[in-house]
Short mmCIF file of C-alpha atoms in Angstrom, two decimals:
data_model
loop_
_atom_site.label_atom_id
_atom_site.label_comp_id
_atom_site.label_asym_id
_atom_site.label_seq_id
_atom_site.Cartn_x
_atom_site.Cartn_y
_atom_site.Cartn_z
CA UNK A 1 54.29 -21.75 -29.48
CA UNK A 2 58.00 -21.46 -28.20
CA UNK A 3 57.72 -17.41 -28.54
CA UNK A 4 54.58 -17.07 -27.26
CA UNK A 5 56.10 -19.06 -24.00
CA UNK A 6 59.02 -16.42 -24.21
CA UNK A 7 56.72 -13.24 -24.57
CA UNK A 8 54.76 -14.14 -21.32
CA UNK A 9 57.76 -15.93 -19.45
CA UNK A 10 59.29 -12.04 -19.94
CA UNK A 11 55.99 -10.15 -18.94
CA UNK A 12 55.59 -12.40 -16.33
CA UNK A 13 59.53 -11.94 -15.09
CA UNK A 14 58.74 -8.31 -15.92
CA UNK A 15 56.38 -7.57 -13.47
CA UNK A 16 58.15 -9.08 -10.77
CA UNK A 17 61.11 -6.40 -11.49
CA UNK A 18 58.29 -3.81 -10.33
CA UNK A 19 57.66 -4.00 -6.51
CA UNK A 20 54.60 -5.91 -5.91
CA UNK A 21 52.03 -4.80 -3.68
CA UNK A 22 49.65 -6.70 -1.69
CA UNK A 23 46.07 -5.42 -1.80
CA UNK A 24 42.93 -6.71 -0.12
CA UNK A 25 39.32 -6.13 -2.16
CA UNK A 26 38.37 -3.31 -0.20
CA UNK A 27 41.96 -1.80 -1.01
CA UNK A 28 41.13 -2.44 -4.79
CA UNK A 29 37.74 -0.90 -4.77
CA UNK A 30 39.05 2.11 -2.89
CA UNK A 31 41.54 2.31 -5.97
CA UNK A 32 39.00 2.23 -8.21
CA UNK A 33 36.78 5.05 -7.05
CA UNK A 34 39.52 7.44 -6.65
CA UNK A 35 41.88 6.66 -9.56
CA UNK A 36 39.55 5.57 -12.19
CA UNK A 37 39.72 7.49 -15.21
CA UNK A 38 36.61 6.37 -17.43
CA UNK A 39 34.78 6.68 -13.87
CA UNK A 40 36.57 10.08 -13.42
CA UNK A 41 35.36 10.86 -16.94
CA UNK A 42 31.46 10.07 -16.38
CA UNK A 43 31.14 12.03 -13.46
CA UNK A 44 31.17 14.80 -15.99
CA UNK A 45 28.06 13.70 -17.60
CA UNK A 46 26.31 14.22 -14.13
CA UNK A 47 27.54 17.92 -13.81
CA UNK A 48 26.47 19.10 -17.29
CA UNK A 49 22.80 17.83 -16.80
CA UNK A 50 22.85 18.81 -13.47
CA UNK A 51 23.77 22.03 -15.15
CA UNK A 52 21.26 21.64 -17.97
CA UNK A 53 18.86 21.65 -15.19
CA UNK A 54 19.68 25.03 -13.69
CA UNK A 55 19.62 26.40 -17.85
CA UNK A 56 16.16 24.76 -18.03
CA UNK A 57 14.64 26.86 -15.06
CA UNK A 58 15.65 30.11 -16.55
CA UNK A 59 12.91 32.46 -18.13
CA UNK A 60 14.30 34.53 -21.73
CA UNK A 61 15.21 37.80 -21.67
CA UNK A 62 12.53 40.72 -21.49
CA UNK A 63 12.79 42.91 -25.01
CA UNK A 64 13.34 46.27 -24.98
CA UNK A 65 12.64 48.56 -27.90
CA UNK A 66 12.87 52.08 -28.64
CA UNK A 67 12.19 54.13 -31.07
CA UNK A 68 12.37 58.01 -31.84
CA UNK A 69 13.38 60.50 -34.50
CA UNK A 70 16.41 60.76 -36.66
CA UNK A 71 15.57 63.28 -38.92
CA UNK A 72 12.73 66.38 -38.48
CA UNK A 73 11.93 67.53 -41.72
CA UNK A 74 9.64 70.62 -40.54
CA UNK A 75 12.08 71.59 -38.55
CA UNK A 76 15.34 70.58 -40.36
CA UNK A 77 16.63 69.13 -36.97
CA UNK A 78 18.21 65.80 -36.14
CA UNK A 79 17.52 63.21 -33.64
CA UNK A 80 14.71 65.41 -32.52
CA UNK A 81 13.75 63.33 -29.17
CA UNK A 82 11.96 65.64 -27.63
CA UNK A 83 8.88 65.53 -29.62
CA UNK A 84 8.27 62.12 -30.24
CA UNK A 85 9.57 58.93 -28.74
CA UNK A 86 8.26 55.44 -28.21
CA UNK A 87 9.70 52.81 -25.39
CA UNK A 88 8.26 49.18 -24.57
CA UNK A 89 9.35 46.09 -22.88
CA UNK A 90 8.19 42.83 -23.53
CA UNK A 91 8.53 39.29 -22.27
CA UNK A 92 7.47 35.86 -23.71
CA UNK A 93 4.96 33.94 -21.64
CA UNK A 94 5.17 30.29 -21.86
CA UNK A 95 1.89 28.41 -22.36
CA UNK A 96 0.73 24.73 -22.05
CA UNK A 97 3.21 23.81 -19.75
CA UNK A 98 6.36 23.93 -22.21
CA UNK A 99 8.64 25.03 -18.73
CA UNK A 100 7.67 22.74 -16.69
CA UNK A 101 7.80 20.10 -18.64
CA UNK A 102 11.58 21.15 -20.03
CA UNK A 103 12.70 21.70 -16.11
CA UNK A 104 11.24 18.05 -15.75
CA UNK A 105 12.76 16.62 -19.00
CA UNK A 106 15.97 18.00 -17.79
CA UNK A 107 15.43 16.83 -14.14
CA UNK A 108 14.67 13.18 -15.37
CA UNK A 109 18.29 13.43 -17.28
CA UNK A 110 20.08 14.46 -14.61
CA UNK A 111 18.65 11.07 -12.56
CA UNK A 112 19.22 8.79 -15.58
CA UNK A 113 23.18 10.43 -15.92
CA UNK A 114 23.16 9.71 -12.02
CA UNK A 115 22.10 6.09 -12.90
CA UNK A 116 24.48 5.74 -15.93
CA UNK A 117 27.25 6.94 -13.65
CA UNK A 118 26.19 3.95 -11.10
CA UNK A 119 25.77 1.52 -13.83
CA UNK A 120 29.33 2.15 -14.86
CA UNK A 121 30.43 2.09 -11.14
CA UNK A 122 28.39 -1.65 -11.18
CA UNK A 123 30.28 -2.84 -13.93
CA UNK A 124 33.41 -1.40 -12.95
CA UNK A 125 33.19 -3.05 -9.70
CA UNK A 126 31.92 -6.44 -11.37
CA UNK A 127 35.22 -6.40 -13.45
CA UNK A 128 37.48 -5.74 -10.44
CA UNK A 129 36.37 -8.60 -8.52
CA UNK A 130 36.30 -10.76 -11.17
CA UNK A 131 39.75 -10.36 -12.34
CA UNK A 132 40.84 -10.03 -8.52
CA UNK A 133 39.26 -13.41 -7.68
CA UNK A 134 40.67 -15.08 -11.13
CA UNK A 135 44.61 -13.66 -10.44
CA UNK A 136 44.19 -15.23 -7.29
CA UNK A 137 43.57 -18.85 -7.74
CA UNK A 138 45.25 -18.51 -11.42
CA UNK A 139 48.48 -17.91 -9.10
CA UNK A 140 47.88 -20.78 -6.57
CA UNK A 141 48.06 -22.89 -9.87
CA UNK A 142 50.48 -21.27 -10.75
CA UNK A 143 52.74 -21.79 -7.48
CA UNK A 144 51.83 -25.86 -7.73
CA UNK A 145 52.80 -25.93 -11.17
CA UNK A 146 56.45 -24.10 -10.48
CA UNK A 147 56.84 -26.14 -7.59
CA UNK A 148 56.38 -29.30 -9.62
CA UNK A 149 58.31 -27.99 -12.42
CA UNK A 150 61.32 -27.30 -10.40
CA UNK A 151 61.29 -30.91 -8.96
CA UNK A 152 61.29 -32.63 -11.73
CA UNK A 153 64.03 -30.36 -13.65
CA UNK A 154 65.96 -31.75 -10.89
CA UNK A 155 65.00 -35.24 -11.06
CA UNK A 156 65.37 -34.84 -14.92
CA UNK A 157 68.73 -33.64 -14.74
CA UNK A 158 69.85 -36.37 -12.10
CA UNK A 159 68.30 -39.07 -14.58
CA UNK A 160 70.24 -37.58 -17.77
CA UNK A 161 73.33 -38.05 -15.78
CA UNK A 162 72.19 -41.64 -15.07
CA UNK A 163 71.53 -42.41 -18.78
CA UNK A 164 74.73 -41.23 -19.62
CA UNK A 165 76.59 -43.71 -17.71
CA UNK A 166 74.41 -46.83 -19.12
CA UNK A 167 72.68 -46.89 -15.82
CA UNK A 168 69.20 -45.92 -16.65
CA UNK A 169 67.11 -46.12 -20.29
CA UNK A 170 66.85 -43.32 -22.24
CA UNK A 171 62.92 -43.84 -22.48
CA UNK A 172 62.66 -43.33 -18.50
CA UNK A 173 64.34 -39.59 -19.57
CA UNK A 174 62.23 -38.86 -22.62
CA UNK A 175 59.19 -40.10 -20.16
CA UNK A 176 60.48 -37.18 -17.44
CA UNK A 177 61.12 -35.01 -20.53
CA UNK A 178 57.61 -35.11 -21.82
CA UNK A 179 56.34 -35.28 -18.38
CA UNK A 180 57.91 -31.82 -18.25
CA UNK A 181 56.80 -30.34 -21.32
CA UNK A 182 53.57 -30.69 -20.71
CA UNK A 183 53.88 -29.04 -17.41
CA UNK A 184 55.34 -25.98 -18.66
CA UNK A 185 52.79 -26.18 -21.16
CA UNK A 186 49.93 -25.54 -19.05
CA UNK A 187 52.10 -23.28 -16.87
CA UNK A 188 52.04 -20.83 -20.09
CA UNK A 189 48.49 -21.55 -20.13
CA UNK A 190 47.71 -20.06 -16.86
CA UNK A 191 50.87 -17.42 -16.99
CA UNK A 192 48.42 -15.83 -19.98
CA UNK A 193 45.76 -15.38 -17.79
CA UNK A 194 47.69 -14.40 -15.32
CA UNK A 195 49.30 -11.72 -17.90
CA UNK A 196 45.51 -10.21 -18.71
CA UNK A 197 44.43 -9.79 -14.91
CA UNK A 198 47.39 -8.74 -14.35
CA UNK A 199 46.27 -5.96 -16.84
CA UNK A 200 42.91 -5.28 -15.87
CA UNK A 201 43.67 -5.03 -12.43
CA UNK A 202 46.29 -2.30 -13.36
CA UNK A 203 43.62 -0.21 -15.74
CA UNK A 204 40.77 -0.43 -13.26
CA UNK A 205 42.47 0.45 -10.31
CA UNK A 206 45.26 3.04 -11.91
CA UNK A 207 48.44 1.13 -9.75
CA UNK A 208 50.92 0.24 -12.34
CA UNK A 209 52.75 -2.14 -9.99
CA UNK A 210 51.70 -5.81 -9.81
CA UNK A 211 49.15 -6.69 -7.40
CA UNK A 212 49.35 -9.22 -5.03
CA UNK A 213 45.32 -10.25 -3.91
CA UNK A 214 45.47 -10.84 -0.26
CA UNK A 215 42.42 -13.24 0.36
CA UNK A 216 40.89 -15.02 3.68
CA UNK A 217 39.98 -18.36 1.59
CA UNK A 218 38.57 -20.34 4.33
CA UNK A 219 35.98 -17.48 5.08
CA UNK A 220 35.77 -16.99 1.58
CA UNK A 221 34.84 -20.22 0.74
CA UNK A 222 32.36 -20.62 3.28
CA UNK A 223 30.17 -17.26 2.56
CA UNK A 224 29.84 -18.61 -1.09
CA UNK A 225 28.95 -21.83 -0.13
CA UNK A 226 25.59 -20.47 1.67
CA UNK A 227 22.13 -21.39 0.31
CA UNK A 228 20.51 -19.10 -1.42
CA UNK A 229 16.67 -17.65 -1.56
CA UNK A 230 15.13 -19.05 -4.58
CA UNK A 231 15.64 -16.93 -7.85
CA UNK A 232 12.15 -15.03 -7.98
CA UNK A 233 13.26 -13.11 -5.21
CA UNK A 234 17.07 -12.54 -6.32
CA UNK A 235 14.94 -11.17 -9.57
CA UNK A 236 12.86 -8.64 -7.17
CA UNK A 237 16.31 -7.31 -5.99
CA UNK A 238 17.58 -7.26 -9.30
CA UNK A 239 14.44 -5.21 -10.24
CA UNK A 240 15.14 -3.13 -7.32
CA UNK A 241 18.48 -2.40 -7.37
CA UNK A 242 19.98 -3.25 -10.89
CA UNK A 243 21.42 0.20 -12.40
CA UNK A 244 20.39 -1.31 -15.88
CA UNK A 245 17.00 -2.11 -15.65
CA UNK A 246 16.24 1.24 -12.97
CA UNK A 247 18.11 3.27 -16.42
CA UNK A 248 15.46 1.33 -18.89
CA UNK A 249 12.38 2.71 -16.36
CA UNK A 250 13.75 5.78 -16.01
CA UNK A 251 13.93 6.13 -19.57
CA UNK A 252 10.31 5.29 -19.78
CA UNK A 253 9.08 8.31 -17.45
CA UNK A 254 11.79 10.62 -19.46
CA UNK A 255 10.40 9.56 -22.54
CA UNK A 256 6.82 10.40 -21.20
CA UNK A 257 7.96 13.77 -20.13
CA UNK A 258 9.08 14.30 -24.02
CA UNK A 259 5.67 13.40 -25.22
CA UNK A 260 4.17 16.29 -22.84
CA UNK A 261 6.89 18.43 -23.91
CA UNK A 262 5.96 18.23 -27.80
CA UNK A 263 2.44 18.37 -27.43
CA UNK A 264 2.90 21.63 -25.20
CA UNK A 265 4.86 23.12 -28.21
CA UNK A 266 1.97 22.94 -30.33
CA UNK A 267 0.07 25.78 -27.59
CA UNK A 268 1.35 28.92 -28.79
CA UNK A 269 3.81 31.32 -26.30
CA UNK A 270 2.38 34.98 -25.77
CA UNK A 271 4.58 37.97 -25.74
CA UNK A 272 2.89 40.61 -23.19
CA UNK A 273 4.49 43.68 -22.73
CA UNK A 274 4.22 47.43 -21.93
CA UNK A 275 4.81 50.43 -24.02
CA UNK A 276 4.98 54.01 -24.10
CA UNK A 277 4.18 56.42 -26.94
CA UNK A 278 5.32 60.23 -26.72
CA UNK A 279 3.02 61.87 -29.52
CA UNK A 280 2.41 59.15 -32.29
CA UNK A 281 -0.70 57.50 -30.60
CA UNK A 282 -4.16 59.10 -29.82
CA UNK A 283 -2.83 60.68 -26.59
CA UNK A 284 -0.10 62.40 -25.80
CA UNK A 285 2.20 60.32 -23.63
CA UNK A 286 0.06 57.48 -23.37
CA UNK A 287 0.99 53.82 -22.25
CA UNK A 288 -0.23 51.12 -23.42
CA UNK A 289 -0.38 47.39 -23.22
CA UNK A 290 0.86 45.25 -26.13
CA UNK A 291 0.30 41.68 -26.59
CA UNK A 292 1.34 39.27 -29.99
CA UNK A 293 0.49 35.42 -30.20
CA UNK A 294 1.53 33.38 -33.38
CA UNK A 295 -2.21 31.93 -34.85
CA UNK A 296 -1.46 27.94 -34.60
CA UNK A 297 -2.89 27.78 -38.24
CA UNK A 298 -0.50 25.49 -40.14
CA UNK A 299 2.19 23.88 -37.14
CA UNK A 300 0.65 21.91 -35.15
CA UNK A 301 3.56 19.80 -34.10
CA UNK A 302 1.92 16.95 -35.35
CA UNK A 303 5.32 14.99 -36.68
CA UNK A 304 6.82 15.45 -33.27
CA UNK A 305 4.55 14.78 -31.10
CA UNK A 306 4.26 10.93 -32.73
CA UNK A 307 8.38 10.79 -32.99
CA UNK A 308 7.89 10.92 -29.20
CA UNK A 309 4.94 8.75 -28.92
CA UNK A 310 7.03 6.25 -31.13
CA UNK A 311 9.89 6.41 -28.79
CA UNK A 312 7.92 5.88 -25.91
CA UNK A 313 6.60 3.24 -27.21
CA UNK A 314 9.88 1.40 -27.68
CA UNK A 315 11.29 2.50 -24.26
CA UNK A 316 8.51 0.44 -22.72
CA UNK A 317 9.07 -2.49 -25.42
CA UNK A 318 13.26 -2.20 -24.51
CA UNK A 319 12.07 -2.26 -20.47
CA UNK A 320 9.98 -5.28 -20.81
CA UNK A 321 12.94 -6.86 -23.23
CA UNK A 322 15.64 -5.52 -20.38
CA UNK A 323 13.54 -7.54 -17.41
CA UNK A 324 13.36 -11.33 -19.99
CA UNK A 325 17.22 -10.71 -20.17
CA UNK A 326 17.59 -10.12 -16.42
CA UNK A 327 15.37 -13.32 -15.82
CA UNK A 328 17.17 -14.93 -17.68
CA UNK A 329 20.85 -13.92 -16.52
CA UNK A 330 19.95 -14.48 -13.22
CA UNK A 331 18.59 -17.96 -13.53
CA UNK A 332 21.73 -18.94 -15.51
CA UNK A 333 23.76 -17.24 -13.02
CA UNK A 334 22.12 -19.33 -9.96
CA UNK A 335 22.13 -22.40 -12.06
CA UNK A 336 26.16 -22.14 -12.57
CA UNK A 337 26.70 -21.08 -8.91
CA UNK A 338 24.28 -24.20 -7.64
CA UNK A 339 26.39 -26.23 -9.79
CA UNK A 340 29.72 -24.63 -8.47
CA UNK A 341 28.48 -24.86 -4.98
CA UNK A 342 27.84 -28.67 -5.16
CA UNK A 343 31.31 -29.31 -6.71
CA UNK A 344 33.19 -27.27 -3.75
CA UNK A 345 31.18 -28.86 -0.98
CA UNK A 346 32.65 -32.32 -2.35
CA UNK A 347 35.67 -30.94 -1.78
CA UNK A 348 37.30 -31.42 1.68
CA UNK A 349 39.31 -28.77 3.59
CA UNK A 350 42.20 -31.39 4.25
CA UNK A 351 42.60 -32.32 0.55
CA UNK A 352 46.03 -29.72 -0.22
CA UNK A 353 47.45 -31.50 2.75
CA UNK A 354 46.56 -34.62 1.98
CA UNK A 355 47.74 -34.22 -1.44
CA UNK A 356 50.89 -32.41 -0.98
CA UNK A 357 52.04 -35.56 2.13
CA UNK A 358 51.05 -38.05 -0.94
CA UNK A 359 52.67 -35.90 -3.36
CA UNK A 360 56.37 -35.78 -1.20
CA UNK A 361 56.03 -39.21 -0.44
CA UNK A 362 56.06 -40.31 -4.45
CA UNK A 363 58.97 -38.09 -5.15
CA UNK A 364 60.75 -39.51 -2.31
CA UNK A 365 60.05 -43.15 -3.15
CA UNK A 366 60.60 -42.74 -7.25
CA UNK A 367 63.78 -41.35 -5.79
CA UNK A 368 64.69 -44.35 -3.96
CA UNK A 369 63.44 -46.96 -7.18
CA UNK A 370 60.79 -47.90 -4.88
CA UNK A 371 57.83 -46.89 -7.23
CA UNK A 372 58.16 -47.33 -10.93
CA UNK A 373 58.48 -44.90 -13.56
CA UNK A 374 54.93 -45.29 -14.61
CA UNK A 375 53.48 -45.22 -11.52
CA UNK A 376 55.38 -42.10 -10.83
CA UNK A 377 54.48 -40.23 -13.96
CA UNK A 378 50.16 -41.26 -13.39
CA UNK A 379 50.43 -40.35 -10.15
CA UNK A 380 52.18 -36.44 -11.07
CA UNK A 381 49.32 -36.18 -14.41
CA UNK A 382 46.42 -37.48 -11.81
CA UNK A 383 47.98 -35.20 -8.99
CA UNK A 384 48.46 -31.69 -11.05
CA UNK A 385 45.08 -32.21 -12.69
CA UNK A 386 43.53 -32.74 -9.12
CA UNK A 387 44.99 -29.41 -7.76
CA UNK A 388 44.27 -27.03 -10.65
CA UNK A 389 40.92 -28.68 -10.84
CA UNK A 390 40.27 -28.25 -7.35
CA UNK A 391 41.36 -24.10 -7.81
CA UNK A 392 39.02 -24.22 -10.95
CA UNK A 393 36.15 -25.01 -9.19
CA UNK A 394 36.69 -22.42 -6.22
CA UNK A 395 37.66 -19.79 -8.75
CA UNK A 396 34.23 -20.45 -10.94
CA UNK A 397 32.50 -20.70 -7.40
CA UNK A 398 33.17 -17.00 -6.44
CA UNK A 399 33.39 -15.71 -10.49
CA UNK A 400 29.43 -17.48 -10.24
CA UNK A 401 28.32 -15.88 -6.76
CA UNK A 402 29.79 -12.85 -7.98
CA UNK A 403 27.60 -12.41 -11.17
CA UNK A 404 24.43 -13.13 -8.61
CA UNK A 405 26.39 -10.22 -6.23
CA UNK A 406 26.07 -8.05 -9.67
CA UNK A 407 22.74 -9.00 -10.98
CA UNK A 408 21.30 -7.91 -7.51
CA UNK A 409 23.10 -4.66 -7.44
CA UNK A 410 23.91 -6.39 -3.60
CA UNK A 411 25.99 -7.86 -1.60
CA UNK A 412 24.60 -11.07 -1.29
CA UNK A 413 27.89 -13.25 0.10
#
């Protein structure tokens, strides 16, 4: 337990040798789109099937074949071209829609790498604000615990100079002493989390120095505290706008396309071309149309053509599985905000002052003897568990209106 204290009393110290930075939201998400590197990295998916689109609309190669003499035996005269040579071009012809349905395959790819990129973006986002929001009220706790922790160091250490001299029992300093303890013990507590979204902050946004989150609370407080539509609709706008489910349709029309695709396989391409023969055919220098077709006697494409149908078939089963878990976040999601909302609106915007005035006024009178040691000691337990639990509850207020903000795919507060 000791070490662990150590390791995050030094990672904490450590990142206050780096200078901090203060940062707004808006500064964090401009971070994030520009310094990103897993973002930076799937924006690469979207060129190569944008790419793979352009490849898809491109015809194969005409053939060109020649032929004509190496060796004239009647003569006894090599590479005799002048009395017979034959030269034809030929293309392949796709049939049964096999091109279009590739250029659409590929076009549907490119608008489901578009979506992935989004999705990623969504999360991305999702993660930024929630560790922005958490590092923020995990450091207001953080400040009340320090402060409390420093005045009662120095109370402690006026008190162990008073039990040294006989003047006070050494049970009023143990009291302080556990008192103490269990204040930096929860003061490690938060430090950890403070640690981690610390971290995250640092790998989403690519800024290596510690971020400060600048934050307007009071407005804050009040957007998340509006009422809400009812969740059917937040679930339309989720159906709207979610990158997830919009991927899981998507992939239902791609996988459509790839039933199309296969069955178009099974028409057989033509090969058309031209040709002309010097002195081999029944005329002298005659051209002449050629044309070869494979006889679709034994492939059929019958295997692939039900891989895709099976596929298809789960795409649609995955969609309607994607939309139950989407009703089902978001419900849970409103349910948890509602619940957060109605805790914070108990809550009154005078209660840090109010606290804090109470708070001085204890010190100051177990100072003086006026209050007595057990008074003093439930009043700090009831007084540090009031102002963390009062940052609790904002923090899960916004973390809750958040995950309805990323259901949606909107800013809803």
């Amino acid at each position: 337990m000791n070490k662990r204290l150590l390791f995050y009393l030094i990672a904490f110290s450590g990142f206050q040798v780096f200078s901090q930075v203060t940062m707004t939201l808006e500064d964090c998400d401009k971070a994030l789109q520009q310094n990103n590197l897993e973002l930076l990295s799937e924006q690469y998916n979207v060129t190569a099937a944008q790419a793979a689109v352009v490849q898809a609309r491109i015809w194969e190669h005409p053939i060109l074949s020649a032929d004509w003499n190496a060796y004239n035996p009647e003569s006894d005269i090599y590479f005799d071209i002048k009395h017979q040579k034959t030269v034809a071009i030929d293309q392949l012809i796709y049939l049964g829609g096999k091109k279009r349905n590739e250029i659409k395959r590929s076009c549907q790819q490119a608008e489901i790498a578009s979506l992935q990129l989004e999705e990623l973006l969504f999360n991305l986002k999702f993660q930024l604000r929630r560790s922005f929001y958490s590092l923020y009220f995990d450091t207001k706790k953080n400040t009340v615990l320090e402060s409390q922790i420093s005045r009662i160091e120095n109370l402690l250490t006026a008190y162990e100079e008073q039990a040294a001299k006989g003047n006070i029992a050494l049970k009023e300093v143990v009291r302080l002493q556990s008192l103490l303890l269990d204040l930096k013990n929860q003061r490690f507590e938060i430090l950890e989390q403070i640690v981690e979204e610390r971290k995250d902050l640092a790998l989403l946004t690519g800024i290596e120095n510690p971020i400060i989150p600048v934050v307007n609370e009071k407005l804050l407080l009040e957007q998340f505290q509006m009422q809400l539509l009812n969740v059917d609709i937040l679930v339309e706008k989720g159906k709207e706008k979610n990158p997830e489910f919009r991927i899981a349709l998507k992939d239902i029309e791609a996988h459509e396309t790839a039933v199309k695709f296969q069955k178009s396989l099974a028409v057989p391409d033509v090969n058309l071309g031209v040709g002309y023969d010097q002195a081999s055919g029944a005329f002298r220098d005659e051209v002449n149309m050629r044309l070869s077709i494979p006889l679709p006697l034994w492939n059929k494409n019958k295997g692939n053509i039900k891989i895709a149908q099976a596929e298809l078939d789960q795409s649609k089963t995955q969609s309607e599985l994607r939309l139950l878990e989407l009703k089902s976040e978001m419900q849970r999601a409103f349910d948890w905000w509602e619940e957060n909302r109605r805790e914070a609106s108990g809550i009154k915007p005078t209660v840090y002052e109010n606290l804090e005035q109470v708070n001085q006024g204890v010190f100051s009178n177990f100072s003086k003897r006026n209050i007595s040691l057990n008074e003093f000691t439930d009043f700090m337990e009831s007084y540090n568990s009031s102002m963390l639990h009062i940052n609790e509850r904002y923090k899960q207020l916004i973390l809750s209106g958040e995950t309805l903000n990323h259901l949606t795919n909107t800013s809803i507060f």
